[in-house]
């Protein structure tokens, strides 16, 4: 990234296994995010005004019905997009299988035509129309 921004990836289950050091800013934030006890929360808010401000913002957002509605709409939109993508993926797979089958039939029909088998017999075997087979001949 840059020397202005740091990104930390922390697994909360691993953090919960160690004794947090409330003198470290990162540990205070993790305690805040991990729904710590009121007693510890009060202690870290006194040490870190940014956490106190974050808690006020969080309280405001969770009490504001419009924000809750917007959050729920966003969650619904995300779930709808995932469903749409999965549906499109499945539809694509089906189309790909059908195209593959058709290509296979056309290749088989070409081989049969090379062998001199009649168009009517090829149509019966491959279940392709005589018109499709005539196009293939051309």
PDB file of C-alpha atoms in Angstrom:
ATOM      1  CA  UNK A   1       0.000   0.000   0.000  1.00  0.00           C
ATOM      2  CA  UNK A   2       1.591   3.252   1.190  1.00  0.00           C
ATOM      3  CA  UNK A   3       3.367   4.448   4.308  1.00  0.00           C
ATOM      4  CA  UNK A   4       0.160   6.307   5.248  1.00  0.00           C
ATOM      5  CA  UNK A   5      -2.124   3.271   5.399  1.00  0.00           C
ATOM      6  CA  UNK A   6      -1.688  -0.004   7.226  1.00  0.00           C
ATOM      7  CA  UNK A   7      -3.976  -2.990   6.881  1.00  0.00           C
ATOM      8  CA  UNK A   8      -4.003  -5.703   9.508  1.00  0.00           C
ATOM      9  CA  UNK A   9      -5.692  -9.055   8.993  1.00  0.00           C
ATOM     10  CA  UNK A  10      -6.574 -10.500  12.357  1.00  0.00           C
ATOM     11  CA  UNK A  11      -8.512 -13.624  13.154  1.00  0.00           C
ATOM     12  CA  UNK A  12     -10.655 -12.886  16.201  1.00  0.00           C
ATOM     13  CA  UNK A  13     -10.698 -16.526  17.373  1.00  0.00           C
ATOM     14  CA  UNK A  14      -6.882 -16.426  17.588  1.00  0.00           C
ATOM     15  CA  UNK A  15      -6.973 -13.012  19.289  1.00  0.00           C
ATOM     16  CA  UNK A  16      -9.376 -14.382  21.919  1.00  0.00           C
ATOM     17  CA  UNK A  17      -6.804 -17.035  22.885  1.00  0.00           C
ATOM     18  CA  UNK A  18      -4.149 -14.499  23.923  1.00  0.00           C
ATOM     19  CA  UNK A  19      -4.171 -12.008  26.766  1.00  0.00           C
ATOM     20  CA  UNK A  20      -4.836  -8.557  25.223  1.00  0.00           C
ATOM     21  CA  UNK A  21      -2.595  -5.651  26.122  1.00  0.00           C
ATOM     22  CA  UNK A  22      -4.852  -2.600  26.544  1.00  0.00           C
ATOM     23  CA  UNK A  23      -1.804  -0.375  26.181  1.00  0.00           C
ATOM     24  CA  UNK A  24      -1.697  -1.358  22.489  1.00  0.00           C
ATOM     25  CA  UNK A  25      -4.094   0.500  20.221  1.00  0.00           C
ATOM     26  CA  UNK A  26      -4.750  -2.550  18.034  1.00  0.00           C
ATOM     27  CA  UNK A  27      -5.696  -4.657  21.076  1.00  0.00           C
ATOM     28  CA  UNK A  28      -8.090  -1.958  22.303  1.00  0.00           C
ATOM     29  CA  UNK A  29      -9.818  -1.861  18.913  1.00  0.00           C
ATOM     30  CA  UNK A  30     -10.076  -5.641  18.797  1.00  0.00           C
ATOM     31  CA  UNK A  31     -11.616  -5.685  22.259  1.00  0.00           C
ATOM     32  CA  UNK A  32     -14.117  -3.071  21.081  1.00  0.00           C
ATOM     33  CA  UNK A  33     -14.975  -5.084  17.947  1.00  0.00           C
ATOM     34  CA  UNK A  34     -15.244  -8.321  19.898  1.00  0.00           C
ATOM     35  CA  UNK A  35     -18.126  -7.095  22.112  1.00  0.00           C
ATOM     36  CA  UNK A  36     -16.140  -7.030  25.312  1.00  0.00           C
ATOM     37  CA  UNK A  37     -17.621  -6.529  28.790  1.00  0.00           C
ATOM     38  CA  UNK A  38     -18.924  -3.108  29.839  1.00  0.00           C
ATOM     39  CA  UNK A  39     -16.152  -2.825  32.408  1.00  0.00           C
ATOM     40  CA  UNK A  40     -13.379  -3.348  29.843  1.00  0.00           C
ATOM     41  CA  UNK A  41     -15.198  -1.181  27.291  1.00  0.00           C
ATOM     42  CA  UNK A  42     -15.301   1.743  29.737  1.00  0.00           C
ATOM     43  CA  UNK A  43     -11.592   1.319  30.419  1.00  0.00           C
ATOM     44  CA  UNK A  44     -10.584   1.295  26.745  1.00  0.00           C
ATOM     45  CA  UNK A  45     -12.894   4.240  25.941  1.00  0.00           C
ATOM     46  CA  UNK A  46     -11.095   6.301  28.605  1.00  0.00           C
ATOM     47  CA  UNK A  47      -7.752   5.408  27.057  1.00  0.00           C
ATOM     48  CA  UNK A  48      -8.776   5.915  23.448  1.00  0.00           C
ATOM     49  CA  UNK A  49     -11.121   8.798  22.489  1.00  0.00           C
ATOM     50  CA  UNK A  50     -11.455   7.369  18.957  1.00  0.00           C
ATOM     51  CA  UNK A  51     -13.088   4.235  20.379  1.00  0.00           C
ATOM     52  CA  UNK A  52     -15.447   6.405  22.405  1.00  0.00           C
ATOM     53  CA  UNK A  53     -16.394   8.261  19.216  1.00  0.00           C
ATOM     54  CA  UNK A  54     -16.796   4.971  17.323  1.00  0.00           C
ATOM     55  CA  UNK A  55     -19.161   3.679  19.991  1.00  0.00           C
ATOM     56  CA  UNK A  56     -21.300   6.824  19.729  1.00  0.00           C
ATOM     57  CA  UNK A  57     -21.484   6.459  15.954  1.00  0.00           C
ATOM     58  CA  UNK A  58     -22.347   2.770  16.311  1.00  0.00           C
ATOM     59  CA  UNK A  59     -25.101   3.571  18.818  1.00  0.00           C
ATOM     60  CA  UNK A  60     -26.486   6.252  16.492  1.00  0.00           C
ATOM     61  CA  UNK A  61     -26.456   3.958  13.482  1.00  0.00           C
ATOM     62  CA  UNK A  62     -28.084   1.089  15.360  1.00  0.00           C
ATOM     63  CA  UNK A  63     -30.838   3.326  16.737  1.00  0.00           C
ATOM     64  CA  UNK A  64     -31.574   5.157  13.499  1.00  0.00           C
ATOM     65  CA  UNK A  65     -34.416   3.329  11.714  1.00  0.00           C
ATOM     66  CA  UNK A  66     -33.484   4.776   8.321  1.00  0.00           C
ATOM     67  CA  UNK A  67     -29.891   3.511   8.675  1.00  0.00           C
ATOM     68  CA  UNK A  68     -31.161   0.082   9.709  1.00  0.00           C
ATOM     69  CA  UNK A  69     -33.490   0.038   6.689  1.00  0.00           C
ATOM     70  CA  UNK A  70     -30.623   1.030   4.372  1.00  0.00           C
ATOM     71  CA  UNK A  71     -28.421  -1.671   5.900  1.00  0.00           C
ATOM     72  CA  UNK A  72     -31.122  -4.300   5.385  1.00  0.00           C
ATOM     73  CA  UNK A  73     -31.664  -3.148   1.789  1.00  0.00           C
ATOM     74  CA  UNK A  74     -27.936  -3.409   1.128  1.00  0.00           C
ATOM     75  CA  UNK A  75     -27.813  -6.914   2.614  1.00  0.00           C
ATOM     76  CA  UNK A  76     -30.789  -7.932   0.466  1.00  0.00           C
ATOM     77  CA  UNK A  77     -29.133  -6.488  -2.639  1.00  0.00           C
ATOM     78  CA  UNK A  78     -25.943  -8.444  -1.905  1.00  0.00           C
ATOM     79  CA  UNK A  79     -27.895 -11.687  -1.442  1.00  0.00           C
ATOM     80  CA  UNK A  80     -29.907 -11.007  -4.617  1.00  0.00           C
ATOM     81  CA  UNK A  81     -26.699 -10.432  -6.589  1.00  0.00           C
ATOM     82  CA  UNK A  82     -25.204 -13.689  -5.307  1.00  0.00           C
ATOM     83  CA  UNK A  83     -28.395 -15.541  -6.266  1.00  0.00           C
ATOM     84  CA  UNK A  84     -28.395 -13.905  -9.713  1.00  0.00           C
ATOM     85  CA  UNK A  85     -24.756 -14.815 -10.289  1.00  0.00           C
ATOM     86  CA  UNK A  86     -25.320 -18.431  -9.218  1.00  0.00           C
ATOM     87  CA  UNK A  87     -28.351 -18.654 -11.496  1.00  0.00           C
ATOM     88  CA  UNK A  88     -26.402 -17.221 -14.412  1.00  0.00           C
ATOM     89  CA  UNK A  89     -23.558 -19.656 -13.756  1.00  0.00           C
ATOM     90  CA  UNK A  90     -25.958 -22.627 -13.786  1.00  0.00           C
ATOM     91  CA  UNK A  91     -27.633 -21.346 -16.956  1.00  0.00           C
ATOM     92  CA  UNK A  92     -24.222 -20.964 -18.590  1.00  0.00           C
ATOM     93  CA  UNK A  93     -23.322 -24.534 -17.679  1.00  0.00           C
ATOM     94  CA  UNK A  94     -26.552 -25.822 -19.230  1.00  0.00           C
ATOM     95  CA  UNK A  95     -25.973 -23.817 -22.407  1.00  0.00           C
ATOM     96  CA  UNK A  96     -22.394 -25.074 -22.592  1.00  0.00           C
ATOM     97  CA  UNK A  97     -23.509 -28.687 -22.277  1.00  0.00           C
ATOM     98  CA  UNK A  98     -26.116 -28.235 -25.018  1.00  0.00           C
ATOM     99  CA  UNK A  99     -23.580 -26.573 -27.319  1.00  0.00           C
ATOM    100  CA  UNK A 100     -21.109 -29.358 -26.614  1.00  0.00           C
ATOM    101  CA  UNK A 101     -23.678 -32.025 -27.458  1.00  0.00           C
ATOM    102  CA  UNK A 102     -24.603 -30.256 -30.687  1.00  0.00           C
ATOM    103  CA  UNK A 103     -20.937 -29.896 -31.668  1.00  0.00           C
ATOM    104  CA  UNK A 104     -20.437 -33.599 -30.991  1.00  0.00           C
ATOM    105  CA  UNK A 105     -23.423 -34.512 -33.148  1.00  0.00           C
ATOM    106  CA  UNK A 106     -22.185 -32.274 -35.957  1.00  0.00           C
ATOM    107  CA  UNK A 107     -18.712 -33.827 -35.807  1.00  0.00           C
ATOM    108  CA  UNK A 108     -20.249 -37.319 -35.874  1.00  0.00           C
ATOM    109  CA  UNK A 109     -22.449 -36.306 -38.803  1.00  0.00           C
ATOM    110  CA  UNK A 110     -19.407 -35.001 -40.717  1.00  0.00           C
ATOM    111  CA  UNK A 111     -17.616 -38.308 -40.198  1.00  0.00           C
ATOM    112  CA  UNK A 112     -20.668 -40.260 -41.323  1.00  0.00           C
ATOM    113  CA  UNK A 113     -21.007 -38.069 -44.416  1.00  0.00           C
ATOM    114  CA  UNK A 114     -17.334 -38.752 -45.242  1.00  0.00           C
ATOM    115  CA  UNK A 115     -18.096 -42.469 -44.939  1.00  0.00           C
ATOM    116  CA  UNK A 116     -20.914 -42.093 -47.472  1.00  0.00           C
ATOM    117  CA  UNK A 117     -23.829 -42.747 -45.118  1.00  0.00           C
ATOM    118  CA  UNK A 118     -27.107 -41.273 -46.401  1.00  0.00           C
ATOM    119  CA  UNK A 119     -28.376 -37.981 -44.990  1.00  0.00           C
ATOM    120  CA  UNK A 120     -31.649 -39.613 -43.929  1.00  0.00           C
ATOM    121  CA  UNK A 121     -29.836 -42.298 -41.930  1.00  0.00           C
ATOM    122  CA  UNK A 122     -27.520 -39.691 -40.314  1.00  0.00           C
ATOM    123  CA  UNK A 123     -30.567 -37.561 -39.398  1.00  0.00           C
ATOM    124  CA  UNK A 124     -32.175 -40.581 -37.772  1.00  0.00           C
ATOM    125  CA  UNK A 125     -29.027 -41.492 -35.794  1.00  0.00           C
ATOM    126  CA  UNK A 126     -27.985 -37.978 -34.698  1.00  0.00           C
ATOM    127  CA  UNK A 127     -31.516 -36.568 -34.425  1.00  0.00           C
ATOM    128  CA  UNK A 128     -30.359 -33.565 -36.470  1.00  0.00           C
ATOM    129  CA  UNK A 129     -32.691 -32.147 -39.104  1.00  0.00           C
ATOM    130  CA  UNK A 130     -32.022 -32.815 -42.764  1.00  0.00           C
ATOM    131  CA  UNK A 131     -31.721 -29.015 -43.271  1.00  0.00           C
ATOM    132  CA  UNK A 132     -28.903 -28.848 -40.673  1.00  0.00           C
ATOM    133  CA  UNK A 133     -27.143 -31.754 -42.368  1.00  0.00           C
ATOM    134  CA  UNK A 134     -27.450 -30.099 -45.811  1.00  0.00           C
ATOM    135  CA  UNK A 135     -25.856 -26.941 -44.347  1.00  0.00           C
ATOM    136  CA  UNK A 136     -23.080 -29.131 -42.994  1.00  0.00           C
ATOM    137  CA  UNK A 137     -22.515 -30.609 -46.469  1.00  0.00           C
ATOM    138  CA  UNK A 138     -22.006 -27.113 -47.886  1.00  0.00           C
TER     139      UNK A 138
END
